[in-house]
Short mmCIF file of C-alpha atoms in Angstrom, two decimals:
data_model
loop_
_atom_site.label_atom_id
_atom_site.label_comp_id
_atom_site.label_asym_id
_atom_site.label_seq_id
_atom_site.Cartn_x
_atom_site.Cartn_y
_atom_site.Cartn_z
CA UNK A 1 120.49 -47.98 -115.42
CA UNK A 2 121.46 -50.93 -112.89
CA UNK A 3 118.30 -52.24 -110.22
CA UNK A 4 120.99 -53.14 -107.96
CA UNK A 5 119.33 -56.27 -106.05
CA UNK A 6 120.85 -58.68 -103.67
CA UNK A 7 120.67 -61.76 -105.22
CA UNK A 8 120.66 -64.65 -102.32
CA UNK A 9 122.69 -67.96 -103.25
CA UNK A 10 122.60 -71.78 -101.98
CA UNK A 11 126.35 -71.99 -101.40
CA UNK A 12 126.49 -68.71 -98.93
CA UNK A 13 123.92 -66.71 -96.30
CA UNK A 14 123.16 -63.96 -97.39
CA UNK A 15 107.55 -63.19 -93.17
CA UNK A 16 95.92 -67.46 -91.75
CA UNK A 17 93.84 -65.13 -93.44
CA UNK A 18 93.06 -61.82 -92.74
CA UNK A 19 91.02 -59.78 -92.21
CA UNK A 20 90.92 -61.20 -89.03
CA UNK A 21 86.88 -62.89 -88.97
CA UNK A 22 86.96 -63.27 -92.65
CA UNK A 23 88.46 -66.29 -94.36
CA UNK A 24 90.56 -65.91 -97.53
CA UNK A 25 93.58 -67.28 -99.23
CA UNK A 26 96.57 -66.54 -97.78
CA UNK A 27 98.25 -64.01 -100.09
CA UNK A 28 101.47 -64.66 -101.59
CA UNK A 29 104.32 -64.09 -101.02
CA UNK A 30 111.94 -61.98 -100.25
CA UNK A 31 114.93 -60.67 -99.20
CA UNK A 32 117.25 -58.47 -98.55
CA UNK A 33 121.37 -59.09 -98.97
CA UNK A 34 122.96 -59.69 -95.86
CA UNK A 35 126.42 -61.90 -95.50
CA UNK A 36 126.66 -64.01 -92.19
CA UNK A 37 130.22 -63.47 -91.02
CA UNK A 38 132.20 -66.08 -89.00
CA UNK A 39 133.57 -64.37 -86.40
CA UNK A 40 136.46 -66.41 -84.74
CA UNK A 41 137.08 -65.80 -81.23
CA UNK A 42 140.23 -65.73 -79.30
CA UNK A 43 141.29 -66.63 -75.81
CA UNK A 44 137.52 -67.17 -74.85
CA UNK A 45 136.99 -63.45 -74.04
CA UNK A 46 133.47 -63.71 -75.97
CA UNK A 47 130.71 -65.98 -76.37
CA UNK A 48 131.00 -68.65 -78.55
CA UNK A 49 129.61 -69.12 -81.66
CA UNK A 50 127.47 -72.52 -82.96
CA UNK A 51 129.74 -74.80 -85.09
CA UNK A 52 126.74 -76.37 -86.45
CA UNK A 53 122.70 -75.98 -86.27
CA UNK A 54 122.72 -78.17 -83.09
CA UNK A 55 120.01 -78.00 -80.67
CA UNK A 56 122.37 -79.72 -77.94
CA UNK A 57 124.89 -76.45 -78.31
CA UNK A 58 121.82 -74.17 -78.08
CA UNK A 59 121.23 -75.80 -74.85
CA UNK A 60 124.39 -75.42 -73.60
CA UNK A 61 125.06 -71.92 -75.06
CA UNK A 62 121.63 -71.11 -73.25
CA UNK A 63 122.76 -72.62 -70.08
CA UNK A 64 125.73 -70.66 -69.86
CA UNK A 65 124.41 -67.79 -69.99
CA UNK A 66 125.18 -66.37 -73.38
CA UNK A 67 123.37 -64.00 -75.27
CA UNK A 68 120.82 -65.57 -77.74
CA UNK A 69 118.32 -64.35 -80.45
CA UNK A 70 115.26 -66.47 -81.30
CA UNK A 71 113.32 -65.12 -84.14
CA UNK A 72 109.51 -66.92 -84.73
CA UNK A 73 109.32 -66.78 -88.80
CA UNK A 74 105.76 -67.07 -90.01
CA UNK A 75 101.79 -65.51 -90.16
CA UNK A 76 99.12 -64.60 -88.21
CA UNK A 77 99.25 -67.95 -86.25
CA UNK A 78 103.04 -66.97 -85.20
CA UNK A 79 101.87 -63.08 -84.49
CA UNK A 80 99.14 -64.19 -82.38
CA UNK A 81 95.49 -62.52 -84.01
CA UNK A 82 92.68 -62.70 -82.00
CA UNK A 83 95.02 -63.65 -78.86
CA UNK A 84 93.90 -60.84 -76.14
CA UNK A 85 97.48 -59.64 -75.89
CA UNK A 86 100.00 -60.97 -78.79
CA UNK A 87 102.80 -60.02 -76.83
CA UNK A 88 101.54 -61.72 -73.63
CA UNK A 89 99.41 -64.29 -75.08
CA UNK A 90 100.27 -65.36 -78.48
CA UNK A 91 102.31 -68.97 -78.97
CA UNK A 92 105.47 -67.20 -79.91
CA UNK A 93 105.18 -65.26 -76.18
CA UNK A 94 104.47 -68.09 -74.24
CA UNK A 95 107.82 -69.83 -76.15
CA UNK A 96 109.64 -67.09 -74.94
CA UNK A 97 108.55 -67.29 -71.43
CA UNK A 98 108.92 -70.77 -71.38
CA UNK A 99 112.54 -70.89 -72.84
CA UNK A 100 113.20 -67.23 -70.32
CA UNK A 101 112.06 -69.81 -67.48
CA UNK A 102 114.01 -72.86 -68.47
CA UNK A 103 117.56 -70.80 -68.74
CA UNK A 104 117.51 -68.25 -66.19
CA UNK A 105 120.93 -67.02 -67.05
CA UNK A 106 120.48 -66.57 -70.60
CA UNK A 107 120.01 -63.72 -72.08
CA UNK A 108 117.31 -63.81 -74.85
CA UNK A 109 116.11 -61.20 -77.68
CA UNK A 110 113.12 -62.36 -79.02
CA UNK A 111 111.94 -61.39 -82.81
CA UNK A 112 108.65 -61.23 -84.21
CA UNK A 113 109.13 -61.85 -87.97
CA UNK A 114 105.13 -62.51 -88.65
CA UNK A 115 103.29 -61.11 -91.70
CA UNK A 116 99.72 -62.12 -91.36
CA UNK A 117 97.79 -63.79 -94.86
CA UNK A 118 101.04 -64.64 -96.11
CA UNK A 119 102.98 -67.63 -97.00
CA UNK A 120 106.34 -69.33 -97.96
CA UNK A 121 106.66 -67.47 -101.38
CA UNK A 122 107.01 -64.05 -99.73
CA UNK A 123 108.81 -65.78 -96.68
CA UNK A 124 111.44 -66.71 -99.32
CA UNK A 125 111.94 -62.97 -100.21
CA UNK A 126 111.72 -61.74 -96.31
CA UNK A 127 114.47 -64.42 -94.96
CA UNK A 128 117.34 -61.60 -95.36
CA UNK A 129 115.98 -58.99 -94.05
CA UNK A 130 113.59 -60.21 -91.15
CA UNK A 131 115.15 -63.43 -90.02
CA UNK A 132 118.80 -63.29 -91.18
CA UNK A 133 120.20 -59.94 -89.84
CA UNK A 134 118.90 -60.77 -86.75
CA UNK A 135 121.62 -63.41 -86.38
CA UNK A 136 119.34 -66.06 -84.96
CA UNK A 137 120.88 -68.56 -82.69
CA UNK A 138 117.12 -70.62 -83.07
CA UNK A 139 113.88 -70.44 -85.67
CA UNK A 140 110.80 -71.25 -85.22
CA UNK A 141 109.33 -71.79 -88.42
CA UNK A 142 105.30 -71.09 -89.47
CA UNK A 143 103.46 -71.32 -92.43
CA UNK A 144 102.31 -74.81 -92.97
CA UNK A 145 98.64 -73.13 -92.33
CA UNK A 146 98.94 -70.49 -95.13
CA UNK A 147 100.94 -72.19 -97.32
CA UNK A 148 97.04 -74.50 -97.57
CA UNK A 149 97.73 -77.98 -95.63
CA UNK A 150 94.73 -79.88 -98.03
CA UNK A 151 97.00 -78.72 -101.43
CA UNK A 152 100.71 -79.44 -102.22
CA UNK A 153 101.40 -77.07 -104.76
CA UNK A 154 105.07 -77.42 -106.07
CA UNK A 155 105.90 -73.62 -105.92
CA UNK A 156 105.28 -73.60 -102.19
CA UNK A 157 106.73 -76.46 -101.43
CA UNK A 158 109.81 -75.13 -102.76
CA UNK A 159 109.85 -72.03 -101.57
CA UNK A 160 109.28 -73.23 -97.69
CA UNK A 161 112.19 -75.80 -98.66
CA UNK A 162 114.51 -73.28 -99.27
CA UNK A 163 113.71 -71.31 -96.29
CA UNK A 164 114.66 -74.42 -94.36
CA UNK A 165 117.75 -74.79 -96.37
CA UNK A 166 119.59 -71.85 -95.89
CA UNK A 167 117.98 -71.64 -92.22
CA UNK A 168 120.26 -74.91 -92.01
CA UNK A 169 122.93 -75.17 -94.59
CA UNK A 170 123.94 -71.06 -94.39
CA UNK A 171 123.10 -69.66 -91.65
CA UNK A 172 123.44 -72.59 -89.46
CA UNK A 173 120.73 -72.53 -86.94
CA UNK A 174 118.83 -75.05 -85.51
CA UNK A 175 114.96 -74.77 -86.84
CA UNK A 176 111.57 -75.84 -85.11
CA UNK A 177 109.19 -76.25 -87.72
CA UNK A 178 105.88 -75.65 -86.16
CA UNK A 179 102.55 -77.30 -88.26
CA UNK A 180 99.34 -74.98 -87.10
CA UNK A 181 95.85 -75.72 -88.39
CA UNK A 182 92.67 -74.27 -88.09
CA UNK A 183 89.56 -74.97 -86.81
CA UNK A 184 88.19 -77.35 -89.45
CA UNK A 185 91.78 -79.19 -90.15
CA UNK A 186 91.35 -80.32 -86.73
CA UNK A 187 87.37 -81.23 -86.93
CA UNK A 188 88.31 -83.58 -89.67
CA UNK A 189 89.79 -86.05 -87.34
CA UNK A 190 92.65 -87.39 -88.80
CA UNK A 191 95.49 -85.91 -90.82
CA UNK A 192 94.19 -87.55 -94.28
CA UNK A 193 94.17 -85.69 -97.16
CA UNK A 194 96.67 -83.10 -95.99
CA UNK A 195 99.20 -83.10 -98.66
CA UNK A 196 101.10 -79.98 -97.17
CA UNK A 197 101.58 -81.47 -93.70
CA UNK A 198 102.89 -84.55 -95.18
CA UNK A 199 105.19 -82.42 -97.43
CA UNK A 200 106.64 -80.38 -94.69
CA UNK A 201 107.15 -83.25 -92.20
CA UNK A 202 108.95 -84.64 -94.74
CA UNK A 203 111.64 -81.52 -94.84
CA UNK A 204 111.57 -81.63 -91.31
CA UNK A 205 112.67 -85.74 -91.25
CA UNK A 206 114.97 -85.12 -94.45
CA UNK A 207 117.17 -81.98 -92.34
CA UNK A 208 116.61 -83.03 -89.51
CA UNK A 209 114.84 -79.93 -87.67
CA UNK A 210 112.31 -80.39 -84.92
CA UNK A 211 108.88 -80.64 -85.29
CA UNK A 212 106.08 -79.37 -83.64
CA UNK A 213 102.28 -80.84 -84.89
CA UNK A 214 99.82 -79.11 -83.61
CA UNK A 215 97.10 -80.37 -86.04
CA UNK A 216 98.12 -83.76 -84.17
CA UNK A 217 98.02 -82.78 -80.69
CA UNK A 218 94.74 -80.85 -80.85
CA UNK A 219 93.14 -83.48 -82.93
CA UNK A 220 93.88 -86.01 -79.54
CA UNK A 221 93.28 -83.79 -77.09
CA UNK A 222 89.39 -83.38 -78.64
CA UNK A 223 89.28 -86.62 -79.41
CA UNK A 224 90.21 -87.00 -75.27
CA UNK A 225 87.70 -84.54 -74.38
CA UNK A 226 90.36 -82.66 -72.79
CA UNK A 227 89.37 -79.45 -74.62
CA UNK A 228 86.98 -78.54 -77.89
CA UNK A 229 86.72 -76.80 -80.92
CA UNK A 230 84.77 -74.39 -79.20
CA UNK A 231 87.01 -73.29 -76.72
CA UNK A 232 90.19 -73.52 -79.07
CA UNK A 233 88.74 -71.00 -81.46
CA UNK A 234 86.00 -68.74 -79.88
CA UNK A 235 85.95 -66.30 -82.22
CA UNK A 236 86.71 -67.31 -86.00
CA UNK A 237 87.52 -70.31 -87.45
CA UNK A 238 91.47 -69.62 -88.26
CA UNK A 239 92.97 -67.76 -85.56
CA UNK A 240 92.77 -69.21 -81.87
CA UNK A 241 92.15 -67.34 -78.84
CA UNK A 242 94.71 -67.62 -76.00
CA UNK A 243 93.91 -71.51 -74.70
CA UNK A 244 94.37 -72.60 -78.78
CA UNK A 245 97.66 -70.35 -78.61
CA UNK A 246 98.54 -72.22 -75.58
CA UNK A 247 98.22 -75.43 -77.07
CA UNK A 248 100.10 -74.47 -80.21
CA UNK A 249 103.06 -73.63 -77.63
CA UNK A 250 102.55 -77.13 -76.18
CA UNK A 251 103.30 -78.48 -79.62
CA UNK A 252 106.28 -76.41 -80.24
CA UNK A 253 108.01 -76.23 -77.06
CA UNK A 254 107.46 -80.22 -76.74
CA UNK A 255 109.19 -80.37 -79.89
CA UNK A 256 111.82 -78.21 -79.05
CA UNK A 257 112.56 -80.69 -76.04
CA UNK A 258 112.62 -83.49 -77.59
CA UNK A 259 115.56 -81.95 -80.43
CA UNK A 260 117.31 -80.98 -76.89
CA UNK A 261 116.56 -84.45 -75.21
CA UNK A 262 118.14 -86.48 -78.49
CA UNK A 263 121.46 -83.64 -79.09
CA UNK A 264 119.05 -83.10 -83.03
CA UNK A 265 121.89 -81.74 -85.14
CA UNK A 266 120.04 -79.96 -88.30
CA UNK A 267 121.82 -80.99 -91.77
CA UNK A 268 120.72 -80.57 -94.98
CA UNK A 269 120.69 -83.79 -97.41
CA UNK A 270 122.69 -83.58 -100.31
CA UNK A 271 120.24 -83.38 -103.11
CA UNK A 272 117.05 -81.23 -102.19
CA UNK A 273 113.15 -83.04 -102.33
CA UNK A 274 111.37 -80.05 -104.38
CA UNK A 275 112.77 -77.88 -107.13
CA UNK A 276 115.50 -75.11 -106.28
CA UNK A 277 113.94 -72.19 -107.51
CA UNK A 278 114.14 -70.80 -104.46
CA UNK A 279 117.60 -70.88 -103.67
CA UNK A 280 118.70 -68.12 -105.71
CA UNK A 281 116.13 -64.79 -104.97
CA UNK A 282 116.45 -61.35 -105.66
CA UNK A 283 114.80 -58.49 -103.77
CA UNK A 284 115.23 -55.32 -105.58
CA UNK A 285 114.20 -52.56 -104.12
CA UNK A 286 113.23 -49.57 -106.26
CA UNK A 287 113.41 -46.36 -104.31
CA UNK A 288 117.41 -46.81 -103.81
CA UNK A 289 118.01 -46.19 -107.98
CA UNK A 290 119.45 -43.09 -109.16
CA UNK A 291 116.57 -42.07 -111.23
CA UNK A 292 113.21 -43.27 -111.33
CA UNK A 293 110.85 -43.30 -113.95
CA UNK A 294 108.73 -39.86 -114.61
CA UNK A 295 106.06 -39.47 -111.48
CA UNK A 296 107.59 -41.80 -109.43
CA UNK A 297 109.36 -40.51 -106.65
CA UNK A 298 111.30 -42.05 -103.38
CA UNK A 299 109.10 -42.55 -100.34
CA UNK A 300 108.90 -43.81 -96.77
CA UNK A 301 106.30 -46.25 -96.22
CA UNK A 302 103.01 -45.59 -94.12
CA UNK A 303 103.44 -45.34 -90.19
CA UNK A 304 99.57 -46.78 -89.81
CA UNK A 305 98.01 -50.27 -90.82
CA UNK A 306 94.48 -52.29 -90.07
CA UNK A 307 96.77 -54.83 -88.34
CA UNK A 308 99.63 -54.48 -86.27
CA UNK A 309 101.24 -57.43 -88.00
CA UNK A 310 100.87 -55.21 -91.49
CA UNK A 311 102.48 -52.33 -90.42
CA UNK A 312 104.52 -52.11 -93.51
CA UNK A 313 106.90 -49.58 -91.96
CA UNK A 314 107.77 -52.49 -89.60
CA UNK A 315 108.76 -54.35 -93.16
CA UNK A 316 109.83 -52.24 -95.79
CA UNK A 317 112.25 -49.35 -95.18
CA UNK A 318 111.68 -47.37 -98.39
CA UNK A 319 108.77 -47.58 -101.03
CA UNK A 320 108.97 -46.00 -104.66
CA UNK A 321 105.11 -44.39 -105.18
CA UNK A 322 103.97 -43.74 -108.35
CA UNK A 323 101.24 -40.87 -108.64
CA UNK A 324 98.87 -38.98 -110.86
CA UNK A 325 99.22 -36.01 -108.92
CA UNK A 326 100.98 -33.74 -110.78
CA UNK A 327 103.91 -31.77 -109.02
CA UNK A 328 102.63 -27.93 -110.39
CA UNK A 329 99.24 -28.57 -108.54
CA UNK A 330 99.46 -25.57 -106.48
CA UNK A 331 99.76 -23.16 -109.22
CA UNK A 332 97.99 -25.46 -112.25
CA UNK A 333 94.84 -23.67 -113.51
CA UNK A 334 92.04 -26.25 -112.78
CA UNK A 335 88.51 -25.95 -114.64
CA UNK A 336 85.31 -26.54 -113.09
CA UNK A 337 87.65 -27.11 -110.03
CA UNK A 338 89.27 -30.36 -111.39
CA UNK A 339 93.03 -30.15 -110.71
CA UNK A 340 95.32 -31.28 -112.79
CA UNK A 341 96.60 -34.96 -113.29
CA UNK A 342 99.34 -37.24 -114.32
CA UNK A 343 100.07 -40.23 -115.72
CA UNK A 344 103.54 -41.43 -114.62
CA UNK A 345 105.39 -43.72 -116.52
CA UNK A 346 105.95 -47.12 -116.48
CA UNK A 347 108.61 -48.97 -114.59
CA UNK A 348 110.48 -51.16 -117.01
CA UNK A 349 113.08 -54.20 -116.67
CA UNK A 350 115.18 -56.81 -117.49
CA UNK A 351 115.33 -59.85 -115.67
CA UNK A 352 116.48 -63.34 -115.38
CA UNK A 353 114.03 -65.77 -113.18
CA UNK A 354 111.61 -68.37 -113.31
CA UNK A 355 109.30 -66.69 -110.53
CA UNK A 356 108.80 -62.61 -110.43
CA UNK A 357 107.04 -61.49 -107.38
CA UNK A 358 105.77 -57.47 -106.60
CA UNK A 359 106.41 -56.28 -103.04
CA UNK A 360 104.69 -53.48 -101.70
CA UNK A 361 101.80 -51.17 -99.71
CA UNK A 362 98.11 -51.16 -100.29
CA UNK A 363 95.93 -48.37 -99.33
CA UNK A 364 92.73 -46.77 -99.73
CA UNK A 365 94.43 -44.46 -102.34
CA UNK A 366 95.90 -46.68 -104.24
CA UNK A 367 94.95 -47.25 -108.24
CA UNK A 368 95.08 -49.38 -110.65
CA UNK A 369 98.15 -50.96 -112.74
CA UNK A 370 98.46 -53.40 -115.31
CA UNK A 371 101.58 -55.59 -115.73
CA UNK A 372 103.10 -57.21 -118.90
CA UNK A 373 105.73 -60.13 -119.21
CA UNK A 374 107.89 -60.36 -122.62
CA UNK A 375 105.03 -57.75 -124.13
CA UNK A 376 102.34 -60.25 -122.83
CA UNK A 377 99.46 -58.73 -120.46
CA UNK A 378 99.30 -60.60 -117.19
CA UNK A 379 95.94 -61.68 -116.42
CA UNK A 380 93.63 -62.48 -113.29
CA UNK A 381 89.92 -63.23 -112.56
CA UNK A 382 87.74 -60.47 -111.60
CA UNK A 383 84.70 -61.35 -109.58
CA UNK A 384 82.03 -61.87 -112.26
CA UNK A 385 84.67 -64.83 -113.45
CA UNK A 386 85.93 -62.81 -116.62
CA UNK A 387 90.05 -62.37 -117.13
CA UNK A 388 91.24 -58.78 -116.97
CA UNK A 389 94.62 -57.37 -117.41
CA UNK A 390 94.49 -55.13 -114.28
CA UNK A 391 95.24 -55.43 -110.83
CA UNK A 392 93.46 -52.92 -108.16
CA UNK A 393 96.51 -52.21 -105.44
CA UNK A 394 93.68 -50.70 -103.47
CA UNK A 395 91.56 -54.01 -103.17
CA UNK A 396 93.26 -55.48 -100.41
CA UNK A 397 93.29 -52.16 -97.87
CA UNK A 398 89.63 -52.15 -98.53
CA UNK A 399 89.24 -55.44 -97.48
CA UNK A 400 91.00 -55.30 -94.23
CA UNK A 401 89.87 -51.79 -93.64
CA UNK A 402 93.00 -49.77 -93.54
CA UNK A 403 96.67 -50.06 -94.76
CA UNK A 404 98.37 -53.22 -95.75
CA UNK A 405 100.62 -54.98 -97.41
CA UNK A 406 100.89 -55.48 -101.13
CA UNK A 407 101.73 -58.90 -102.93
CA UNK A 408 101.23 -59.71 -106.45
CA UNK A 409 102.59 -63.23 -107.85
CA UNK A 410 103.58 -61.83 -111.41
CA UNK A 411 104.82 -64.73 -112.89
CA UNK A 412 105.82 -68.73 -111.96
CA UNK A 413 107.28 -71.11 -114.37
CA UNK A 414 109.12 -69.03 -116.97
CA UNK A 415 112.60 -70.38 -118.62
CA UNK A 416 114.85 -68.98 -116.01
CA UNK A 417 117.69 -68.53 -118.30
CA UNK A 418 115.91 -66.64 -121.00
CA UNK A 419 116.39 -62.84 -120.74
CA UNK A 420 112.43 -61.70 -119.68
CA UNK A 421 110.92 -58.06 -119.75
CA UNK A 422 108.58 -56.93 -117.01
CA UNK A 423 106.71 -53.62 -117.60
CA UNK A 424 104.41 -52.14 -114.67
CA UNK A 425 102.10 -49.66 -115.96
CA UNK A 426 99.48 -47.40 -113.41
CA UNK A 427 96.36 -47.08 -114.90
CA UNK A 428 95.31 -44.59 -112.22
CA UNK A 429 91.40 -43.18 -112.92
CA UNK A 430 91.27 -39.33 -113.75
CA UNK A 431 88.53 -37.95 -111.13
CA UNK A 432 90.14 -39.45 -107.95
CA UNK A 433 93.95 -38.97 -105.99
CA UNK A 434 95.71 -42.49 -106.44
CA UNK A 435 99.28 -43.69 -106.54
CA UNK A 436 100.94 -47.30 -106.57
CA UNK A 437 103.34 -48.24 -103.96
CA UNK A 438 106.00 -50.74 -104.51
CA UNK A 439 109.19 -51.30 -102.65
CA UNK A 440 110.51 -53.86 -104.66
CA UNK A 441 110.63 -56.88 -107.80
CA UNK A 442 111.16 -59.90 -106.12
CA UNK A 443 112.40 -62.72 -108.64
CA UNK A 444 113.62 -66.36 -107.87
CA UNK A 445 115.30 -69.01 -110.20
CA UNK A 446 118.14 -69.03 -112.64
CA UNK A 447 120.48 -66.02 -112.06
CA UNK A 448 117.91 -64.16 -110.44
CA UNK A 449 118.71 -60.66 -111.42
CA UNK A 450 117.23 -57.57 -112.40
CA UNK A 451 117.88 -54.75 -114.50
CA UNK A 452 116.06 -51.35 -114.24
CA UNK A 453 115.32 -50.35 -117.96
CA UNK A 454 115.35 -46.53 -118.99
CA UNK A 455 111.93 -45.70 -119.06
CA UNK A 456 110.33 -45.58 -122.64
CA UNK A 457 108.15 -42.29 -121.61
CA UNK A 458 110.68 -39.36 -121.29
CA UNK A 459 108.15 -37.62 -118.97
CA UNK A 460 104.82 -38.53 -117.86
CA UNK A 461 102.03 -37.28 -119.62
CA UNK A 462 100.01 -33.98 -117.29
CA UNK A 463 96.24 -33.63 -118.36
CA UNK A 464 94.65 -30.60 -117.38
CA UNK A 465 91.49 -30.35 -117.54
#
């Protein structure tokens, strides 16, 4: 059985640190098949298109009136958390007003495309769905923050390239990459020993986009006693309150100026700086097979989160939920009023990819799973420092307090043209209700594609007690 996944190409188009007062790493992270299509106009009876990712054209488009989408790509820093209204307050409003102010005659559809706690991985994955059918005529581009400014891993840098990339090269919209920081990036003083700034300034000089510092420009403006630490963060060290949010507009609107001031056409160099991995992506989503593995069944996901900005029905549009309740409940004879249970299956498949990636929902129900690579258990460390060959889906909604997302890094650095197995096995406990929700295997590298494996289990196994 086919996992029919929309694999994403370089040559053609086709989401901080929650929760909110506690910091933590920002959680990996995509996307859905869409094709941009060039629409050619005739006799002028429509607006026109952008030739090319020109900020110059945007201009002119704007000041003509047109009809224009801007879509803010990024975190919590682009949602706005801790901002006393996002949509009022947050940097990505105050854009919007600005740019609503600037071209009176335009007329703008802003899109929030902000997952908070995660980074450039999952951004990767999201670009199709979130940024890309939205048919952006201008990006602004986050996660500079969560992708960890003090460490250059490779991976990320990759993955963030490749956003950039086909921002520029496919879909052919000018970009604004916008450089956040928190609180203590800026009480250091100077941008030394920020590997991840200097990384993605880099991008930003090698195609060209516009870039707005805001580690910079709040570093100077403390230094100039025009503001403080104090005042730009109130309340936590990572998310702002509205004057930090207004200064991270500063940054990215001056930005945006200047790429208007100078006619900045965006262009993407020849050869790319970090590895291409990224370039070709999968997304494939589960609940849309045929058949699904024995106690798995089809879902919609949750219409309630702990954070606006992980409202996963806002970001997945199906879910495939694995359970251990078993469907003849009702009428099951339960002893010592313990119902009966189910183990579903495991999901099983094929795969070609250097990176594999799970996508999905996290709640206070969810259980346990393990996860195995070419037969080989993958491994994390629990809290006592030991290596165990489970994951808890329900540890992030328990941290945050309520719904959220799912994101589990699976794999990086496998041979991208062998042929790979993934198996996902629930490991659900017996005296509790608990399922596994996952919309989708995410994979990047190589071919990139997926194949859904017949299940080895011909039914999932029903205890009753």
């Amino acid at each position: 059985m086919m996992l029919s996944a929309a694999r994403q190409n370089p040559d053609g188009p086709t989401a901080d640190v929650p929760p909110r007062q506690i910091q933590m790493k920002p959680l990996l992270s995509a996307a859905l098949s869409a094709s941009i299509t060039l629409i050619i106009l005739i006799g002028g009876l429509a607006p026109s298109v952008a030739a090319e990712p020109s900020f110059a054209d945007f201009n002119r488009r704007a000041q003509a009136g047109e009809r224009l989408n801007v879509v803010f790509f990024g975190a919590s820093l682009t949602w706005g958390a801790n901002a006393s209204d996002p949509q009022l307050t947050s940097y990505r409003a105050l854009i919007g007003q600005r740019l609503d102010a600037a071209y009176p005659k335009a007329h703008f559809q802003f899109w929030d495309a902000a997952i908070g706690g995660t980074d450039s991985r999952l951004g990767a994955f999201r670009l199709e769905r979130d940024v890309l059918r939205r048919k952006p005529d201008l990006v602004f581009l986050d996660f500079s923050a969560n992708d960890d400014i003090s460490y250059a891993d490779p991976e990320k840098l990759s993955s963030y390239e490749a956003i950039v990339r086909r921002l520029v090269q496919s879909a052919r919209v000018p970009v604004v990459q916008v450089i956040f920081p928190f609180q203590w990036n800026v009480a250091q003083g100077n941008t030394e020993k920020m590997p991840r700034r200097t990384g993605h300034r880099a991008i930003a000089q090698a195609y060209r986009t516009a870039v707005g510092d805001a580690i910079e420009l709040a570093q100077t403006r403390v230094r100039d006693q025009k503001t403080t630490l104090a005042e730009l963060w109130p309340v936590d060290g990572v998310h702002p309150c509205d004057h930090g949010y207004e200064l991270f507009a500063d940054a990215a609107w001056s930005a945006f100026q200047d790429a208007v001031t100078k006619g900045l056409v965006c262009k993407a160099p020849d050869k790319m700086i970090y590895a291409a991995t990224y370039m070709t992506s999968a997304r494939a989503r589960l609940a849309t097979m045929p058949s699904l593995p024995s106690g798995w069944r089809a879902a919609k996901p949750s219409v309630s989160s702990s954070l606006f900005d992980m409202l996963m029905s806002r970001w997945l549009d199906d879910e495939a939920v694995a359970s251990n309740v078993a469907p003849d409940r009702a009428s099951a004879k339960a002893v010592a009023g313990k119902p009966s249970r189910q183990q579903p299956a495991a999901i099983r498949a094929q795969f070609h990819a250097g990176t594999v990636m799970l996508f999905g929902e996290s709640t206070s129900s969810s259980g346990k799973y393990r996860v195995l690579v070419d037969d080989k258990p993958i491994k994390r460390k629990a809290a006592d420092g030991s290596m165990i060959d489970q994951f808890d889906a329900s540890e992030f909604a328990h941290r945050v307090n309520g719904t959220a997302y799912l994101v589990q890094i699976v794999a990086e650095g496998l041979d991208p043209d062998a042929t790979h197995e993934l198996r996902i096995e629930p490991t659900f406990a017996d005296n509790a209700d608990q399922e596994l929700r996952l919309e989708s295997i995410c994979v990047a590298g190589g071919k990139a594609d997926v194949k859904l494996l017949e299940s080895i289990e011909s039914e999932s196994k029903i205890n009753q007690p």
